[in-house]
Amino acid sequence: MINAKARAVFNPEGSFKPASIERRDLQPDDILIEIKYAGICHSDIHATRGEWGPVNYPFVPGHEIAGIVSQVGSEVSKFTVGDRVGVGCMVDSCGECVHCHNGEEQYCLNGMTSTYGSIDKYGQYTQGGYSSHIVVKEGFVVRIPDSLELDVAAPLLCAGITTYSPLRHWGAAPGKKVAIVGLGGLGHMAVKLAHAMGAEVTVLSQTLKKKDDGLQLGADHYFATSDPETFKKLAGSFDLIVNTVSAKIDISAYLSLLALDGTMVNVGAPAEPLDVNVFSLIGHRRSFAGSSIGGIRETQEMLDFCAEHHIAPEIEVISANQIDEAWERVLASDVRYRFVIDINTMDNE
Ligand code: NAP
Ligand code: ZN
């Protein structure tokens, strides 16, 4: 067993405390990663607080992991010690079903193993990246291009791929009008990526507070959803809407903003069900869809795309002692635009 330092929560209302966790000894296809940075995703909050289902405590979240390979198993061929690597939301899948074969491991028919909160094939409860080290199968590790610093690379492993995948799947490109709902961690990446893919991008945020930022990030237009005029003015205008909001919103109102054959994709994952008035779909042959992260191959493609287009998230680096405070700011929509934990600061316990 390898002992790793971590920051864990010990009950649903709990704050972060130092903890020591065990990582398995390396199997032939495993890599030991020394984690340098871990991004804070809103999913960490939903999951840790039991909003998505029962949780075992102590719980170590974190699925935006960037670090350095420090040891490799005997059969590892893709990576060597010293490589700059990333791990996202998955650490394993069955490898045998049609979706695994097609590189869409996130839709594994036998259930993928999440980076935290899953039981892996060794019977261990997985613990995430708010931690000094992690052991991962090489097939679930991606390479971070040299031009991306590790701190900005971390959020790409979830916020980046979760927005890149639906934008690609639903064809964000020149001539397409794309709206992004919510300008947080996922939302700001969606704006940058959709802009780089050549789409005409509109931000739909609760207020105009972040308008200058949104335009700077690459949006062509920016509207406040607290203003009822927004829904009148933009009715029937978008080919694609990507909803990144972490709370329940009035889905039917947003569906009315789609053009004929338009699609609204939910990546936001609030615990409570969302109501849909089917007439907002029927009237203009619209679709309401969902999308989960992205496969490993597509995650590598997204990292390479970001390197090529000089795209990186806007981050605020924090120390391990500031995680509780950062979570409160995420919950208050006061994130600009992703918190990233400097894992080296865990040494100052
Ligand atoms: P985040 O940084 O907190 O961003 C969410 C944004 O939604 C906020 O910044 C805010 O933007 C808006 N918002 C928040 N509460 C709202 C409310 N009550 N009404 C309207 N708008 C509201 O969160 P994130 O890390 O980007 O994650 C967003 C969601 O995606 C979470 O539910 C997360 O679990 C989910 N997620 C899903 C996947 C997937 O695979 N599908 C992957 C990762 C994350 P404005 O201030 O601009 O309005
Ligand atoms: Zn995430």
XYZ file of C-alpha atoms and ligand atoms in Angstrom:
398
model
C 0.000 0.000 0.000
C 1.082 3.555 -0.729
C 0.094 6.192 1.820
C -1.071 9.469 0.339
C -1.835 12.754 2.076
C -5.318 14.061 1.422
C -8.006 16.494 2.452
C -11.199 14.663 3.376
C -14.708 15.420 4.575
C -15.950 13.207 7.419
C -19.724 13.837 7.271
C -22.228 15.564 4.913
C -22.006 18.920 6.700
C -18.314 18.585 7.468
C -15.373 20.789 6.550
C -12.082 19.555 5.116
C -9.522 18.004 7.430
C -6.119 16.430 6.749
C -6.307 12.678 6.222
C -4.068 9.837 5.158
C -5.426 7.479 2.491
C -4.130 4.245 1.007
C -3.475 3.752 -2.691
C -3.062 0.205 -4.006
C 0.361 -1.191 -4.861
C 1.032 -0.855 -8.582
C -0.490 -3.531 -10.822
C 1.375 -4.188 -14.113
C -0.806 -1.643 -16.006
C -0.859 1.009 -13.251
C 0.821 4.383 -12.939
C 1.611 6.223 -9.728
C 1.052 9.956 -10.152
C 2.371 12.661 -7.862
C -0.506 15.129 -7.979
C 0.489 18.773 -8.369
C -2.875 20.482 -8.878
C -6.533 19.516 -8.435
C -9.429 21.598 -9.739
C -12.630 22.137 -7.757
C -15.737 21.078 -9.715
C -19.303 21.733 -8.564
C -19.793 17.949 -8.842
C -17.361 17.567 -5.918
C -19.863 19.489 -3.790
C -22.975 17.628 -5.014
C -21.275 14.260 -4.483
C -19.536 14.918 -1.150
C -22.710 16.261 0.421
C -24.684 13.180 -0.601
C -26.952 15.078 -3.047
C -26.519 12.384 -5.715
C -26.834 9.375 -3.412
C -25.301 7.760 -0.353
C -21.659 8.456 0.390
C -19.026 6.662 2.471
C -17.049 8.950 4.752
C -14.262 9.961 4.993
C -14.628 11.166 1.400
C -11.897 12.672 -0.766
C -13.308 14.390 -3.875
C -11.405 15.772 -6.895
C -11.527 14.671 -10.529
C -9.510 17.359 -12.243
C -6.048 15.990 -11.607
C -2.737 17.148 -13.074
C 0.613 15.759 -12.004
C 3.820 13.905 -12.781
C 4.335 10.183 -13.255
C 6.517 8.937 -10.394
C 6.399 5.164 -10.937
C 5.078 2.817 -13.638
C 3.943 -0.832 -13.538
C 5.859 -3.534 -15.402
C 3.555 -3.558 -18.458
C 3.016 0.174 -18.864
C 3.983 1.266 -22.380
C 2.460 4.723 -22.901
C 4.127 6.628 -20.051
C 7.451 6.909 -18.276
C 8.571 8.466 -15.003
C 8.566 12.261 -15.247
C 5.736 12.532 -17.820
C 3.176 15.313 -17.310
C -0.227 13.666 -17.078
C -3.874 14.169 -16.221
C -6.751 12.125 -14.819
C -10.398 13.131 -15.040
C -13.662 11.673 -13.754
C -13.026 7.988 -14.589
C -10.316 5.573 -13.525
C -11.611 2.322 -15.050
C -14.398 0.666 -17.068
C -15.167 -2.872 -18.265
C -13.104 -2.504 -21.460
C -15.298 -5.057 -23.226
C -18.661 -3.482 -24.045
C -19.461 -1.687 -27.284
C -19.047 1.768 -25.765
C -15.658 0.955 -24.211
C -14.558 -0.404 -27.603
C -15.690 2.816 -29.231
C -13.704 4.958 -26.792
C -16.784 6.167 -24.922
C -15.877 4.596 -21.587
C -18.071 7.109 -19.753
C -21.074 5.230 -21.148
C -19.697 1.768 -20.228
C -22.612 -0.679 -20.162
C -21.218 -2.278 -17.019
C -20.665 1.069 -15.310
C -17.412 3.016 -15.330
C -15.421 3.443 -12.134
C -15.531 7.054 -10.984
C -12.363 8.693 -9.702
C -14.075 9.034 -6.323
C -17.063 7.395 -4.675
C -16.973 4.104 -6.653
C -15.984 0.587 -5.663
C -13.201 -0.449 -8.046
C -12.432 -3.953 -9.309
C -10.122 -4.480 -6.340
C -13.023 -3.869 -3.946
C -11.611 -0.528 -2.804
C -13.664 2.666 -2.443
C -12.106 5.172 -4.826
C -10.802 8.453 -3.415
C -10.160 11.512 -5.558
C -7.569 14.125 -6.335
C -7.534 16.416 -3.283
C -4.557 14.241 -2.483
C -0.800 13.923 -2.938
C -0.754 10.690 -5.007
C -3.072 8.484 -7.029
C -2.700 5.088 -8.721
C -4.510 4.803 -12.073
C -4.549 2.333 -14.982
C -2.553 3.740 -17.891
C -5.596 3.526 -20.160
C -7.302 6.203 -18.056
C -4.381 8.615 -18.004
C -3.904 11.371 -20.600
C -0.830 13.321 -21.601
C -0.711 17.058 -20.888
C 0.807 18.942 -23.834
C 4.044 20.794 -23.008
C 2.550 24.211 -23.731
C -0.109 23.827 -21.009
C 0.986 24.550 -17.442
C -0.191 21.911 -14.972
C -2.337 24.338 -12.953
C -4.446 25.401 -15.942
C -4.480 21.880 -17.351
C -6.268 20.479 -14.275
C -9.751 21.968 -14.934
C -9.650 20.752 -18.520
C -9.943 17.166 -17.232
C -13.580 17.761 -16.298
C -14.817 21.282 -17.144
C -12.940 21.152 -20.458
C -14.013 17.728 -21.686
C -17.603 18.007 -20.395
C -18.179 21.040 -22.603
C -15.930 20.022 -25.523
C -17.738 16.700 -26.034
C -21.311 18.028 -26.549
C -20.066 20.994 -28.585
C -18.376 18.541 -30.963
C -21.222 16.012 -30.898
C -23.859 18.616 -31.795
C -21.617 20.340 -34.326
C -20.611 23.739 -32.923
C -18.964 25.343 -35.962
C -19.051 28.465 -38.152
C -22.632 29.388 -38.991
C -24.030 27.823 -35.801
C -25.575 29.868 -33.019
C -24.665 28.429 -29.620
C -25.854 29.639 -26.217
C -24.152 28.779 -22.949
C -26.284 28.946 -19.805
C -24.329 29.747 -16.601
C -20.872 31.333 -16.610
C -19.083 29.228 -14.003
C -16.365 26.590 -14.350
C -17.986 24.608 -17.168
C -19.682 27.639 -18.708
C -16.534 29.700 -19.197
C -14.781 26.734 -20.838
C -17.795 26.209 -23.090
C -17.564 29.839 -24.228
C -13.856 29.561 -25.043
C -14.240 26.224 -26.833
C -17.358 27.127 -28.837
C -15.674 30.373 -29.914
C -12.553 28.462 -30.997
C -14.755 26.057 -32.991
C -16.058 29.085 -34.884
C -19.629 29.256 -33.555
C -21.483 32.486 -32.752
C -21.604 32.368 -28.950
C -24.144 33.882 -26.550
C -23.871 33.770 -22.754
C -27.073 33.503 -20.739
C -26.155 34.417 -17.158
C -28.349 35.345 -14.197
C -27.141 38.951 -14.297
C -24.925 41.251 -16.385
C -22.262 41.305 -13.628
C -19.818 39.196 -15.642
C -20.617 40.678 -19.078
C -17.143 42.172 -19.681
C -15.537 38.864 -18.745
C -17.899 36.908 -20.993
C -17.100 39.034 -24.029
C -13.398 38.801 -23.214
C -13.658 34.999 -23.039
C -14.984 34.936 -26.597
C -18.755 35.451 -26.419
C -20.364 37.548 -29.153
C -23.457 38.398 -27.073
C -24.371 38.382 -23.392
C -27.831 38.503 -21.814
C -29.267 38.414 -18.286
C -31.849 35.688 -17.697
C -33.306 37.700 -14.782
C -34.647 40.095 -17.455
C -37.880 38.703 -19.020
C -37.133 40.714 -22.189
C -34.219 38.313 -22.847
C -36.630 35.422 -23.459
C -38.792 37.508 -25.808
C -35.875 38.888 -27.761
C -34.048 35.566 -28.246
C -37.062 33.296 -28.874
C -36.356 30.676 -31.567
C -32.770 31.764 -32.198
C -30.252 29.049 -31.202
C -29.106 25.846 -32.901
C -27.594 24.566 -29.669
C -27.912 25.493 -26.001
C -25.524 24.001 -23.439
C -26.955 24.260 -19.928
C -24.205 24.184 -17.290
C -26.349 25.325 -14.351
C -25.945 23.353 -11.117
C -29.494 24.141 -9.907
C -33.032 23.608 -11.141
C -34.040 26.150 -13.789
C -37.145 26.622 -15.959
C -36.112 24.298 -18.805
C -39.171 25.029 -20.929
C -38.367 28.746 -20.978
C -34.885 27.951 -22.326
C -36.242 25.440 -24.863
C -38.294 28.280 -26.358
C -35.008 29.912 -27.347
C -34.146 27.053 -29.736
C -34.662 27.318 -33.498
C -36.380 24.570 -35.529
C -34.502 21.274 -34.907
C -32.389 22.900 -32.210
C -31.023 20.932 -29.238
C -30.598 21.883 -25.618
C -28.008 19.736 -23.844
C -27.952 19.496 -20.086
C -24.534 18.999 -18.575
C -25.567 20.655 -15.300
C -26.525 17.915 -12.855
C -28.796 19.199 -10.086
C -30.203 16.450 -7.890
C -33.853 17.419 -8.343
C -35.799 16.478 -11.526
C -36.283 19.163 -14.173
C -39.778 19.752 -15.563
C -40.277 19.901 -19.329
C -43.411 21.200 -21.001
C -43.527 18.971 -24.104
C -45.174 21.706 -26.161
C -41.881 23.596 -26.021
C -40.368 20.575 -27.859
C -43.211 19.615 -30.215
C -43.771 23.049 -31.700
C -40.365 23.295 -33.379
C -39.135 19.667 -33.432
C -36.676 20.510 -30.674
C -34.591 18.061 -28.622
C -33.658 18.031 -24.959
C -30.517 15.979 -24.318
C -27.851 15.174 -21.767
C -24.130 14.511 -21.993
C -21.595 12.987 -19.607
C -17.925 14.079 -19.606
C -16.150 12.492 -22.629
C -14.136 9.368 -23.448
C -10.392 9.066 -22.876
C -9.518 9.450 -26.563
C -11.696 12.548 -26.816
C -10.156 13.941 -23.612
C -6.711 13.707 -25.217
C -8.118 15.324 -28.381
C -9.547 18.173 -26.255
C -6.196 18.762 -24.501
C -4.422 18.868 -27.865
C -7.117 21.219 -29.232
C -6.609 23.546 -26.249
C -2.844 23.519 -26.726
C -3.194 24.225 -30.452
C -5.708 27.060 -29.938
C -3.964 28.509 -26.856
C -7.029 27.878 -24.704
C -6.724 27.615 -20.939
C -9.216 28.104 -18.132
C -9.194 31.214 -15.947
C -8.078 29.938 -12.563
C -7.591 31.035 -8.979
C -4.951 28.896 -7.276
C -5.648 28.251 -3.588
C -3.929 26.408 -0.757
C -5.300 23.205 0.757
C -6.502 25.218 3.757
C -8.812 27.309 1.583
C -11.010 24.550 0.122
C -14.004 25.198 2.411
C -13.937 28.896 1.570
C -13.649 28.147 -2.151
C -16.663 25.805 -2.001
C -18.754 28.560 -0.415
C -17.767 30.891 -3.240
C -18.688 28.274 -5.869
C -22.110 27.877 -4.212
C -22.574 31.655 -4.307
C -21.746 31.782 -8.079
C -18.659 33.761 -7.056
C -16.055 31.700 -8.908
C -13.817 33.371 -11.521
C -13.776 30.815 -13.070
C -12.212 27.713 -11.518
C -10.501 27.137 -8.186
C -7.402 24.953 -8.365
C -5.741 23.504 -5.269
C -1.940 23.684 -5.123
C -1.353 20.203 -3.713
C 2.147 21.091 -2.463
C 0.482 23.250 0.197
C -0.802 20.071 1.882
C 2.715 19.722 3.293
C 2.057 22.642 5.653
C -0.357 20.656 7.815
P -20.239 26.352 -11.198
O -18.827 26.772 -11.440
O -20.842 26.553 -9.870
O -21.129 27.051 -12.335
C -22.524 26.961 -12.370
C -23.090 28.306 -12.839
O -24.512 28.166 -12.938
C -22.895 29.447 -11.867
O -21.655 30.078 -11.989
C -24.042 30.376 -12.247
O -23.687 31.112 -13.411
C -25.144 29.406 -12.641
N -26.102 29.184 -11.546
C -25.840 28.696 -10.305
N -26.980 28.623 -9.569
C -27.975 29.064 -10.371
C -29.379 29.211 -10.210
N -29.991 28.909 -9.042
N -30.106 29.685 -11.256
C -29.513 30.006 -12.412
N -28.177 29.896 -12.626
C -27.431 29.422 -11.619
O -20.400 24.791 -11.485
P -19.599 23.854 -12.526
O -18.444 23.244 -11.832
O -19.425 24.582 -13.786
O -20.662 22.666 -12.705
C -21.950 22.963 -13.233
C -22.849 21.752 -13.172
O -22.373 20.764 -14.078
C -22.905 21.052 -11.817
O -24.238 20.626 -11.573
C -21.992 19.852 -12.002
O -22.289 18.786 -11.137
C -22.297 19.504 -13.423
N -21.282 18.693 -14.100
C -21.732 17.746 -14.961
C -20.824 17.000 -15.684
C -21.309 16.024 -16.699
O -20.561 15.131 -17.074
N -22.515 16.165 -17.197
C -19.456 17.187 -15.481
C -19.047 18.180 -14.600
C -19.961 18.937 -13.921
P -24.163 32.657 -13.621
O -23.688 33.374 -12.388
O -23.469 33.062 -14.870
O -25.646 32.658 -13.757
Zn -16.388 17.702 -12.632
